[in-house]
XYZ file of C-alpha atoms in Angstrom:
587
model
C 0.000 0.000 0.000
C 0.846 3.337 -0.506
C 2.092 5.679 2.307
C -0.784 7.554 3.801
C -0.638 11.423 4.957
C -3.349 11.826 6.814
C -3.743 7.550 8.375
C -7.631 8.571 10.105
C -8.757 10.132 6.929
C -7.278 7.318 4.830
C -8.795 4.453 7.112
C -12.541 6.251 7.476
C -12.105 5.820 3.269
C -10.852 2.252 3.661
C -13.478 0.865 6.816
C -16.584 2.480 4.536
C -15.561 0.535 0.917
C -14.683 -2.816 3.007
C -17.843 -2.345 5.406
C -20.144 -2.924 1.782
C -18.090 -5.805 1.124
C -18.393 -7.573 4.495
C -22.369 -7.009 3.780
C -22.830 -4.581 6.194
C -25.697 -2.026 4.909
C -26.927 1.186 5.762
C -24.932 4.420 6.113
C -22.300 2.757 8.281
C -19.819 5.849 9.236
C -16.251 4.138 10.684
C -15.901 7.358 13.623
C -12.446 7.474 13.430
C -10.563 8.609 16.667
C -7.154 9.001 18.202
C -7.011 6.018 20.395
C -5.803 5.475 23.831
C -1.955 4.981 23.209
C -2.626 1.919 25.369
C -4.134 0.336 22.287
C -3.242 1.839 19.444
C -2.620 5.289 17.570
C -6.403 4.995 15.597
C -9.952 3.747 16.884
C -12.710 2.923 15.045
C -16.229 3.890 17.223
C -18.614 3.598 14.329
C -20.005 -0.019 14.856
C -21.363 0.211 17.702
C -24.071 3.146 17.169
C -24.542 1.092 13.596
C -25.436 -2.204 15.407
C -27.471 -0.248 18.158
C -29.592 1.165 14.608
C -29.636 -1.969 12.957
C -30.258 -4.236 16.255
C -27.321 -6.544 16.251
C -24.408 -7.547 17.953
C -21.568 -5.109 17.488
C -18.965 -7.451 18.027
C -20.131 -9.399 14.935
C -20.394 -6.468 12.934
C -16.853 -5.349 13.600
C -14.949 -9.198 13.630
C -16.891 -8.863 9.872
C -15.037 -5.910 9.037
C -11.716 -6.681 10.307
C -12.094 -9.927 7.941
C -12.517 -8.188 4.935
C -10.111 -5.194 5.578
C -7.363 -7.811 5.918
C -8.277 -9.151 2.549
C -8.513 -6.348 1.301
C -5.656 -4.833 -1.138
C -5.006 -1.846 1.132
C -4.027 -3.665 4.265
C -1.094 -4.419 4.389
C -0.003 -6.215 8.253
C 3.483 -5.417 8.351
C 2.595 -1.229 8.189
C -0.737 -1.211 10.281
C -2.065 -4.165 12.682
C -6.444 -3.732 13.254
C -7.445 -5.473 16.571
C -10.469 -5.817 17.818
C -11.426 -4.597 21.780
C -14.545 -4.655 24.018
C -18.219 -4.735 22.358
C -16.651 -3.442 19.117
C -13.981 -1.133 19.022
C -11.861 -1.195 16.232
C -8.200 -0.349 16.994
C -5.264 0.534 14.409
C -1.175 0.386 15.654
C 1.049 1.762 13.422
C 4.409 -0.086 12.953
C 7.564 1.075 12.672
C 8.131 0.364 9.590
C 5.317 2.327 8.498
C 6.672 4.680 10.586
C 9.882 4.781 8.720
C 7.891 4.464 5.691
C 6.234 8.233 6.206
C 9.528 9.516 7.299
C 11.191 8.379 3.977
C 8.249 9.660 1.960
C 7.548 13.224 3.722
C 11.126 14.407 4.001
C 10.529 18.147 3.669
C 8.870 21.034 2.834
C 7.873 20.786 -0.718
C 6.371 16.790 -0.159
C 4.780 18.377 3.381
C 3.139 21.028 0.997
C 2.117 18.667 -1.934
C 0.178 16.091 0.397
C -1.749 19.063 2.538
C -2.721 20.556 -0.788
C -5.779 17.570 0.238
C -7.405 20.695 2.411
C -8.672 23.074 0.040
C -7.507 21.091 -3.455
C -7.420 25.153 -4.826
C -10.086 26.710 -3.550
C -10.591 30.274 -4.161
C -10.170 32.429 -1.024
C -9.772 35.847 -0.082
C -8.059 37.294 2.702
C -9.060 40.564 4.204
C -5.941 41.895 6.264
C -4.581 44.297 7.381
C -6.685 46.999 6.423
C -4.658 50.224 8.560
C -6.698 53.664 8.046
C -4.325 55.888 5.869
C -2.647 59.124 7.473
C -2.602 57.461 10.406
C 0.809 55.665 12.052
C 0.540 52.090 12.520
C 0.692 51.308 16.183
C 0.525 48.420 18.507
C -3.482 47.788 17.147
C -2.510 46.892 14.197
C 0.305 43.995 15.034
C -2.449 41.304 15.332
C -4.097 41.625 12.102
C -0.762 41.618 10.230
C 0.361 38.691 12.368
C -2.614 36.927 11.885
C -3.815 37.422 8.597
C -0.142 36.406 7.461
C 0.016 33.338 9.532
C -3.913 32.192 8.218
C -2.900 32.932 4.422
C 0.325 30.885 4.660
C -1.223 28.082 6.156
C -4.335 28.092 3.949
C -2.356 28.490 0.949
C -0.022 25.590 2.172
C -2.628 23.338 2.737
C -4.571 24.310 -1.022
C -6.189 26.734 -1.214
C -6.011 29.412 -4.370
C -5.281 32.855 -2.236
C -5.338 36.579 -3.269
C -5.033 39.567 -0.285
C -7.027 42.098 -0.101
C -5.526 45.168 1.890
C -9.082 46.925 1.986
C -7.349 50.332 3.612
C -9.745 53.416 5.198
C -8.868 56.224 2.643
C -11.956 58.214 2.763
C -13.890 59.910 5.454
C -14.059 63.698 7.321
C -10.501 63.312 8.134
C -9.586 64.225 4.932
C -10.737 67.863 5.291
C -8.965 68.586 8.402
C -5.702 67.109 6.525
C -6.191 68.888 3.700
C -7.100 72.007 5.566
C -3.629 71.862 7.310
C -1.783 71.230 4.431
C -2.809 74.066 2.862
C -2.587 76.649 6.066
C 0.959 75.213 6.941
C 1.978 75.197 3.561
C 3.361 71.556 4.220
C 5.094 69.752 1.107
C 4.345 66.179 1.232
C 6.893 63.714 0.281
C 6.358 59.810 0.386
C 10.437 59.135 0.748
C 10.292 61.140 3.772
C 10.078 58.174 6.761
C 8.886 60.998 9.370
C 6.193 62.392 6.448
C 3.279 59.982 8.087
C 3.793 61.040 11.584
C 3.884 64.639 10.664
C 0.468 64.330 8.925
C -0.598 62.731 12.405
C 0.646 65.908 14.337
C -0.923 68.373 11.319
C -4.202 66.369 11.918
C -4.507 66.564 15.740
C -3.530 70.124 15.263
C -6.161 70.842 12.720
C -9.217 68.744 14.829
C -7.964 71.089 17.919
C -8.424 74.205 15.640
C -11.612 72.983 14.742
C -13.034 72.656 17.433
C -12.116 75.976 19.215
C -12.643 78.288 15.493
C -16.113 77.330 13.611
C -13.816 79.615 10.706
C -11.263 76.617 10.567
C -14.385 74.005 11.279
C -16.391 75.604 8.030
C -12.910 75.940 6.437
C -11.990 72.377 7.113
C -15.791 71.369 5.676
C -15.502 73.102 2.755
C -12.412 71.289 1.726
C -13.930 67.925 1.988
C -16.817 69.062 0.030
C -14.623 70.065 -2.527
C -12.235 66.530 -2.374
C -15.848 64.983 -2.499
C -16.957 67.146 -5.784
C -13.799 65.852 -7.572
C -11.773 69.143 -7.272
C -8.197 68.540 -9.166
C -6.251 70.612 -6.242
C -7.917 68.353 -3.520
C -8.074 65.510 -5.330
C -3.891 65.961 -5.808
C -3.684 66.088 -2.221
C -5.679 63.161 -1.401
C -3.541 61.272 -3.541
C -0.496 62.512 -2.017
C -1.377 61.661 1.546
C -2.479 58.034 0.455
C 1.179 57.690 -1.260
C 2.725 58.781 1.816
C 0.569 56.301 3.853
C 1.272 53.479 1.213
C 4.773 53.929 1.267
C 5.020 53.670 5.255
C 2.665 50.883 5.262
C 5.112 48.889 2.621
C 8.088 49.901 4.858
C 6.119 48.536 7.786
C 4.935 45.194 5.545
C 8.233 44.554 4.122
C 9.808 44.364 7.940
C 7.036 41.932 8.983
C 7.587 39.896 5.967
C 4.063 40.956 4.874
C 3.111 40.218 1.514
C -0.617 41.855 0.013
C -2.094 41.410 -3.987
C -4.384 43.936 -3.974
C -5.247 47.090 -1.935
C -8.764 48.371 -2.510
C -9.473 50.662 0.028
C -12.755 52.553 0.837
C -12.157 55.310 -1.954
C -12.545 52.100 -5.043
C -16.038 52.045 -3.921
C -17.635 55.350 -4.013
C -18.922 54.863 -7.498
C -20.208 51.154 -6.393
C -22.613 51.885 -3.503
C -25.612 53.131 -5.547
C -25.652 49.180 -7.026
C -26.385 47.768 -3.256
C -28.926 50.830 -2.427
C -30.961 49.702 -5.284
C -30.925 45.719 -5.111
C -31.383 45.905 -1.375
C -34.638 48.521 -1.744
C -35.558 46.637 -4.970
C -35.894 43.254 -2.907
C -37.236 44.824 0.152
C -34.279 43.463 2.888
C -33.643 47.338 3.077
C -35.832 49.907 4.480
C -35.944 53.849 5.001
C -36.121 54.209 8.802
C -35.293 58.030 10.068
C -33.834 59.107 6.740
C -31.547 56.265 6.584
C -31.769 53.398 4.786
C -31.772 49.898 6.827
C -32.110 46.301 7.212
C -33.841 44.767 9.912
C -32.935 41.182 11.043
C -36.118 40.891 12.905
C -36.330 36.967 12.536
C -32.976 37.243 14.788
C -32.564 37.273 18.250
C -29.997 39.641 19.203
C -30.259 42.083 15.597
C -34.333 42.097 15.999
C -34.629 45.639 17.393
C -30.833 47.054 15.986
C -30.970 48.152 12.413
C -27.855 47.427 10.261
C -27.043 50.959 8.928
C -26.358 50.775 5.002
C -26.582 54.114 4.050
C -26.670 57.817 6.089
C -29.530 59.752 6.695
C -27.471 62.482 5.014
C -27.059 60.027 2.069
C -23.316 59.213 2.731
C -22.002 55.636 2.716
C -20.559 53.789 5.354
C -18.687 50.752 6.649
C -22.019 48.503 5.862
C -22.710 49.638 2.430
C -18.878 49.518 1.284
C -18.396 45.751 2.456
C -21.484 45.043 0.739
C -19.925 46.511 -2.056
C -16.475 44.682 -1.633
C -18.137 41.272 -1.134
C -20.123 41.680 -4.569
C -16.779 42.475 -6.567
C -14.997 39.963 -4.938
C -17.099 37.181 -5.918
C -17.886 39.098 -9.283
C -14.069 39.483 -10.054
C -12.072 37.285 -8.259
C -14.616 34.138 -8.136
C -14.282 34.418 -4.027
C -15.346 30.893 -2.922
C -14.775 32.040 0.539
C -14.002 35.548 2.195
C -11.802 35.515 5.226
C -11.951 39.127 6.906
C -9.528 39.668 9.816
C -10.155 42.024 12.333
C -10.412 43.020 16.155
C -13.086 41.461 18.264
C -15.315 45.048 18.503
C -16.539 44.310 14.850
C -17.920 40.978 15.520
C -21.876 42.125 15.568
C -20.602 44.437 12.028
C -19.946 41.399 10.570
C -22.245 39.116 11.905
C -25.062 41.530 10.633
C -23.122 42.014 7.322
C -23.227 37.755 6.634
C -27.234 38.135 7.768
C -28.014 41.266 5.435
C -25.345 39.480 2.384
C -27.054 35.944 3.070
C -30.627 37.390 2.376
C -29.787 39.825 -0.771
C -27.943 37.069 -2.514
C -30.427 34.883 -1.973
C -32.959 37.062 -3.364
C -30.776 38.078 -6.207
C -29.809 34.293 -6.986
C -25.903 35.116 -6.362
C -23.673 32.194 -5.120
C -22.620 33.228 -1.603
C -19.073 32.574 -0.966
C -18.297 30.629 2.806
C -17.604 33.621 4.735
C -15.851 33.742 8.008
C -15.017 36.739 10.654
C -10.946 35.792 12.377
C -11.697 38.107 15.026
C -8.702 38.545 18.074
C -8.878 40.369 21.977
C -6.103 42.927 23.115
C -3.017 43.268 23.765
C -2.695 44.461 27.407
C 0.133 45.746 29.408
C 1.074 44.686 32.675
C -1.518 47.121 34.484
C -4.358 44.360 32.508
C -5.409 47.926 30.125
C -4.801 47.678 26.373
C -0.922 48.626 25.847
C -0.074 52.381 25.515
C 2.730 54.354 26.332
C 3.323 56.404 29.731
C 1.795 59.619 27.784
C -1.688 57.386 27.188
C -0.807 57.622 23.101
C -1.091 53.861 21.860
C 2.701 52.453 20.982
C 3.802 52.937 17.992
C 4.600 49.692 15.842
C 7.716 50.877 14.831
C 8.868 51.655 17.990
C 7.691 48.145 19.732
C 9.984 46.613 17.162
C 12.775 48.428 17.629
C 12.858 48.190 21.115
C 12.339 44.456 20.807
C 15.235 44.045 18.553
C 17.419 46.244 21.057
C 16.772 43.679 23.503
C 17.283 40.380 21.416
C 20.536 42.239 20.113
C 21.781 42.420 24.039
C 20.624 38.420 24.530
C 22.774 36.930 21.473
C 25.859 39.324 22.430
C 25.411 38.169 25.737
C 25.388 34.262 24.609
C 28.284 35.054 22.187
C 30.172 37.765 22.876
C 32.618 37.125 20.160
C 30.223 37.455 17.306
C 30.393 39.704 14.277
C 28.626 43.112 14.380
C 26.959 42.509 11.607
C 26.045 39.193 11.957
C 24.336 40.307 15.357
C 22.241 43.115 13.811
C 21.093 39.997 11.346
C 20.439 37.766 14.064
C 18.970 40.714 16.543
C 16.724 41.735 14.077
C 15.058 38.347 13.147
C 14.742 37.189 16.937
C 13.751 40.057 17.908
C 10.592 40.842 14.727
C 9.713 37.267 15.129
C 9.598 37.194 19.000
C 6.951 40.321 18.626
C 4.870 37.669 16.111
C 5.041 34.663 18.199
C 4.342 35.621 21.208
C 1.322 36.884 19.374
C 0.345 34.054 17.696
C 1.226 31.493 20.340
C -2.266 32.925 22.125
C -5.411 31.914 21.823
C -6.121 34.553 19.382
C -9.854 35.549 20.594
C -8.703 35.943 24.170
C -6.634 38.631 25.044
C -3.019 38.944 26.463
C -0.790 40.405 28.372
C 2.720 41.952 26.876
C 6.220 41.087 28.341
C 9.094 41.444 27.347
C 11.030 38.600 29.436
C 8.410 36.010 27.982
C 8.925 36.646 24.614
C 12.526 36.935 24.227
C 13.027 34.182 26.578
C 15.498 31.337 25.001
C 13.232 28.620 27.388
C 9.495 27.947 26.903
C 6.923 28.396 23.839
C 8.882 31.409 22.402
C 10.310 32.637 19.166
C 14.052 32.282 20.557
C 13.714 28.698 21.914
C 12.648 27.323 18.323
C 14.962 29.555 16.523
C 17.547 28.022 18.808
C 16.344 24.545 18.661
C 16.278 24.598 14.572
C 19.948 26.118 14.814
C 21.325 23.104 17.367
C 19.959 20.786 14.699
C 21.967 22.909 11.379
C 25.076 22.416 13.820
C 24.311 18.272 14.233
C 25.128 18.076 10.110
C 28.067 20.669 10.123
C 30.114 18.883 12.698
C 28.846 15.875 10.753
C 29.880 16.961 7.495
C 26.552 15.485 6.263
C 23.891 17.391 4.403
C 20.521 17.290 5.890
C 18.742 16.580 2.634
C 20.842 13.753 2.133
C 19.175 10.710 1.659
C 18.956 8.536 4.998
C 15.974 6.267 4.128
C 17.384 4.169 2.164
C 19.884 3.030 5.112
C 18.272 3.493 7.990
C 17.158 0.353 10.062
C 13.548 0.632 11.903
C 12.652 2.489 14.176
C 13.394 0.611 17.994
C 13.841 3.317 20.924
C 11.011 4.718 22.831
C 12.309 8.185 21.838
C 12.441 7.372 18.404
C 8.550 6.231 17.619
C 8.019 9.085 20.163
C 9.191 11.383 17.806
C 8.049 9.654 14.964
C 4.829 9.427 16.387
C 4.879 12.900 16.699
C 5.664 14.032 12.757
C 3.265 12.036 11.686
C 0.285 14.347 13.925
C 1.053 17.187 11.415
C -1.982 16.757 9.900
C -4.091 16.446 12.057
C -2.370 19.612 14.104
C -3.166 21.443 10.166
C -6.901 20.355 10.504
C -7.277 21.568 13.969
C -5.736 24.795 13.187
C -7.415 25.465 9.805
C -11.125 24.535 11.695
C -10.933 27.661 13.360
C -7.704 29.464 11.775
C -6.226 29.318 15.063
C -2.413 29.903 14.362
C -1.809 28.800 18.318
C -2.342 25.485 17.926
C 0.323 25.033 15.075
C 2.841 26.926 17.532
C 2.067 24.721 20.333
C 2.299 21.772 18.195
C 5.828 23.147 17.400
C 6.956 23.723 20.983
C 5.866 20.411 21.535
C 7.470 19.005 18.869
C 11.196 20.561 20.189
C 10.779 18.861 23.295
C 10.097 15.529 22.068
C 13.155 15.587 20.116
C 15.131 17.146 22.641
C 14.181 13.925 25.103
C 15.259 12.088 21.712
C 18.896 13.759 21.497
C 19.453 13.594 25.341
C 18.706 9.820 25.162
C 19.787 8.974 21.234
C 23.384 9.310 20.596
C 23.239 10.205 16.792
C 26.867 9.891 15.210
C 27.205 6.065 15.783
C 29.507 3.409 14.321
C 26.339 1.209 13.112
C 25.409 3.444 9.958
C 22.038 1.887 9.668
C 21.338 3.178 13.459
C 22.662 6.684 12.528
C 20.875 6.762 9.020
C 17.448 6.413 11.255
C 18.475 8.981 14.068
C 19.876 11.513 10.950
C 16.471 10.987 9.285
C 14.708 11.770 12.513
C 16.944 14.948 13.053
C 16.672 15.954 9.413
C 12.658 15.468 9.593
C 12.176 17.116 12.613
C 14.569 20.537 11.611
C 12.835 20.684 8.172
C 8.689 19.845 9.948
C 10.183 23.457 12.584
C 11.316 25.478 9.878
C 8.423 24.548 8.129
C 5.904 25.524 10.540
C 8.157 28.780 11.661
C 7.602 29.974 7.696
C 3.887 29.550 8.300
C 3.903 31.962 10.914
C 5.573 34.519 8.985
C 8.910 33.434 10.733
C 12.388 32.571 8.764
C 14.566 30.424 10.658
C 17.861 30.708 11.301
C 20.917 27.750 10.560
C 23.279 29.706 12.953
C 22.601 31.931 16.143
């Protein structure tokens, strides 16, 4: 037989086709589970609630079963052994040789990749992230979107599915006016090369709201230049597209340093000319409403939304959030065939989008569109240590650039403190990957609804589930094949004997869950699960190196223990890229 990927999903296949051979009728479904390790690695739970239905003995049922898998052409007893326990219960051990078997086949990255493509098998998704607000500084608020929204489109794209990013950016709104306002008054010259340029159109804009508020002059000034950026005028219109090109160019700084990469970036501004489409369909079909001047929907058949309208357009006749999602979902199915529609945000927006999948639901129903699977990735806060969402001593939230900076300060002073010899340069290298990628795992080692609190002695710790320790741990195993002399893609299958330790089929054992660690994580696109899986999986192997001697004089025992070390360094760096994290060979 051929060397399964994914054993559970491969046997359910297997126990249904031999079930209708053994005679056993009915919608029999095999309920594979991970089994007690007592027993086995797989159990089969699906006879008995058949039996119960079709009133016979379960044991029966499943010694039929057994029978004809073992005939069957897809058994094969010296890779998987199917016993037989209590009333029913159908138990599967893996043996080491199949073990060694899905070592040999799944050596790295690109055969890792190839079998998970089983996920999604290309799927057309979407991935709304990050989505900053232009003129604005990106600050602490806006590391978990990146983070996240990286981390889900590497693994869904990984594990199949066709993705495109959408970086749907707020570059229109009242904000504008003030900006423009105090461009104009100060005279300022914009200029996107200029890495202060965003922060001084921060300052200009708290300056102008202040003004506006105490002068109704520079409130009616500040008016009258947005209606005039509205009405298309060329000098406004200039400046508008200046201040987004400053914002861009930040933004790509800021992307490029988090090893961010985005297809498109459609922000608010592409869908002016696209709202008037959803005011009409949703009046036309009656799911919207005028209620107060505005125009609504009411989800009155719901429990919460019965008595809160979902706002798709102003009572002064202006768009908003509701109406330009609307908008967004319609061109993203119309023009790139969206299957599904990931949209990554904070947890605040969760009723937003829950009423935006009601109100989209019912119009493209009634309009006979294909609705694409649509799913909210919402996260919590990051706190600080006083359990308040992070900011700095001033109250201002902490800038992004700043956090990083600081956080590669530190990780410089931690690997010149372990090697105080090292290269200047080499450090910065080394600082500045520990550091950005101790910022993104500590993120995405959390439960990513709940929130967290920030510290620095956590995350840049080179012990526990941390950035540094796998960085470390991938590095230790680089420095096994240098004092070896051996390459780590070499190939070690063909001479390696079976696996025999404990801490070998631990470890083994422990490869092989990769895909069911992908399935958990991609149920809920919860990166934390994949880094936990990780941590775990540097333990293991550590227990493995502390009890394994590798460089032996039997080759066939060091051709195993290589394979093991190769598997397990190529499985860490693997999982590391999905988080948006490069690993290191040396630190």
């Amino acid at each position: 037989m051929d060397i399964w990927f994914h054993p559970s999903k491969e046997l359910d296949l297997i126990l249904k086709k031999v079930a209708k051979t053994a005679g056993i009728d009915g919608d029999f479904q095999p309920q594979i589970r991970t089994a007690d390790p007592r027993f086995g690695d797989f159990q089969a739970n699906g006879v008995l609630p058949y039996a119960k239905q079709a009133k016979t003995n379960p044991r029966a049922i499943a010694e039929k079963i057994v029978e004809a898998l073992k005939n069957s052409p897809e058994y094969d007893s010296e890779l998987i052994e199917a016993s037989i326990a209590g009333p029913g219960f159908i138990n599967f051990s893996l043996k080491p040789k199949f073990l060694n078997a899905w070592l040999a086949k799944y050596k790295g990255e690109a055969e890792l990749k190839s079998a998970s493509s089983q996920f999604f098998n290309g799927k057309k998704m979407i991935i709304d992230y990050p989505s900053p607000n232009t003129a604005k500084q990106m600050h602490v608020g806006h590391l978990r979107p990146m983070v996240i929204g990286e981390a889900v489109k590497r693994l869904l794209k990984f594990c199949g599915a066709n993705i495109e990013t959408d970086n749907h950016v707020g570059d229109w709104g009242t904000n504008f006016g003030i900006l423009i306002y105090g461009i104009k008054s100060e005279n300022y010259k914009l200029d996107a090369s200029n890495e202060n340029s965003l922060e001084e159109l921060e300052q200009m804009y708290k300056r102008g709201s202040a003004l506006a508020k105490a002068s109704e002059e520079a409130a009616n000034a500040a008016r009258e230049e947005l209606v005039k950026l509205q009405n298309g005028d060329p000098e406004n219109v200039a400046l508008w597209n200046e201040i987004n090109k400053v914002s861009v160019s930040a933004f790509d700084r800021m992307y490029e340093r988090m090893s961010i990469t985005i297809d498109h970036t459609l922000g608010e501004s592409f869908y002016r000319d696209k709202v008037g489409r959803i005011y009409d369909e949703l009046t036309e079909t009656k799911i919207a409403e005028e209620d107060q001047g505005a125009l609504v929907v009411f989800h009155r058949d719901h429990e919460r939304f019965n008595k809160q309208p979902f706002i798709v357009r102003k009572s002064d006749g202006a768009s908003n959030y509701a109406s330009t999602d609307l908008a967004t979902l319609l061109y993203r199915v119309e023009n790139f065939k969206a299957e599904e529609v990931v949209y990554v945000t904070d947890g605040r927006q969760q009723d937003h989008f829950q009423q935006l999948f009601l109100t989209a639901k019912k119009w493209f129903d009634a309009k006979g569109y294909k609705l694409p699977d649509l799913r909210h990735v919402w996260f919590g806060t990051i706190l600080g240590e006083d359990g308040k969402a992070i900011k700095t001593k001033s109250g201002e939230p902490v800038r992004l650039k700043a956090l990083l900076d600081e956080a590669v300060a530190r990780a410089k002073a931690v690997v010149k403190e372990k090697n105080p010899d090292i290269d200047e340069v080499e450090a910065d290298k080394i600082a500045e990957t520990v550091g950005v990628s101790a910022i993104k795992y500590a993120d995405l080692s959390q439960n990513r609804t709940g929130d967290y609190m920030f510290s620095w002695d956590k995350l840049l710790a080179f012990d526990g589930n941390t950035a540094p320790y796998l960085l470390y741990a991938i590095a230790r195993m680089h420095s096994i094949f240098r004092k070896a002399s051996i390459s780590p893609d070499a190939d070690f299958a063909s001479d390696a004997s079976i696996l025999e330790t404990e801490q070998e089929i631990a470890l083994a054992r422990k490869l092989l869950s990769l895909p069911y660690i992908f399935e958990l994580t991609l149920s809920e696109l919860r990166p934390h699960f994949l880094c936990t899986y990780l941590f775990e999986l540097a333990g293991i192997f550590s227990g493995f190196y502390n009890a394994n001697k590798v460089i032996v004089d039997d080759k066939a025992v060091m051709a195993r223990r290589l394979m093991l070390c190769s598997r397990t360094m190529r499985v860490l760096e693997a999982g590391l890229r999905l988080l948006g994290i490069e690993p290191l060979e040396k630190m």
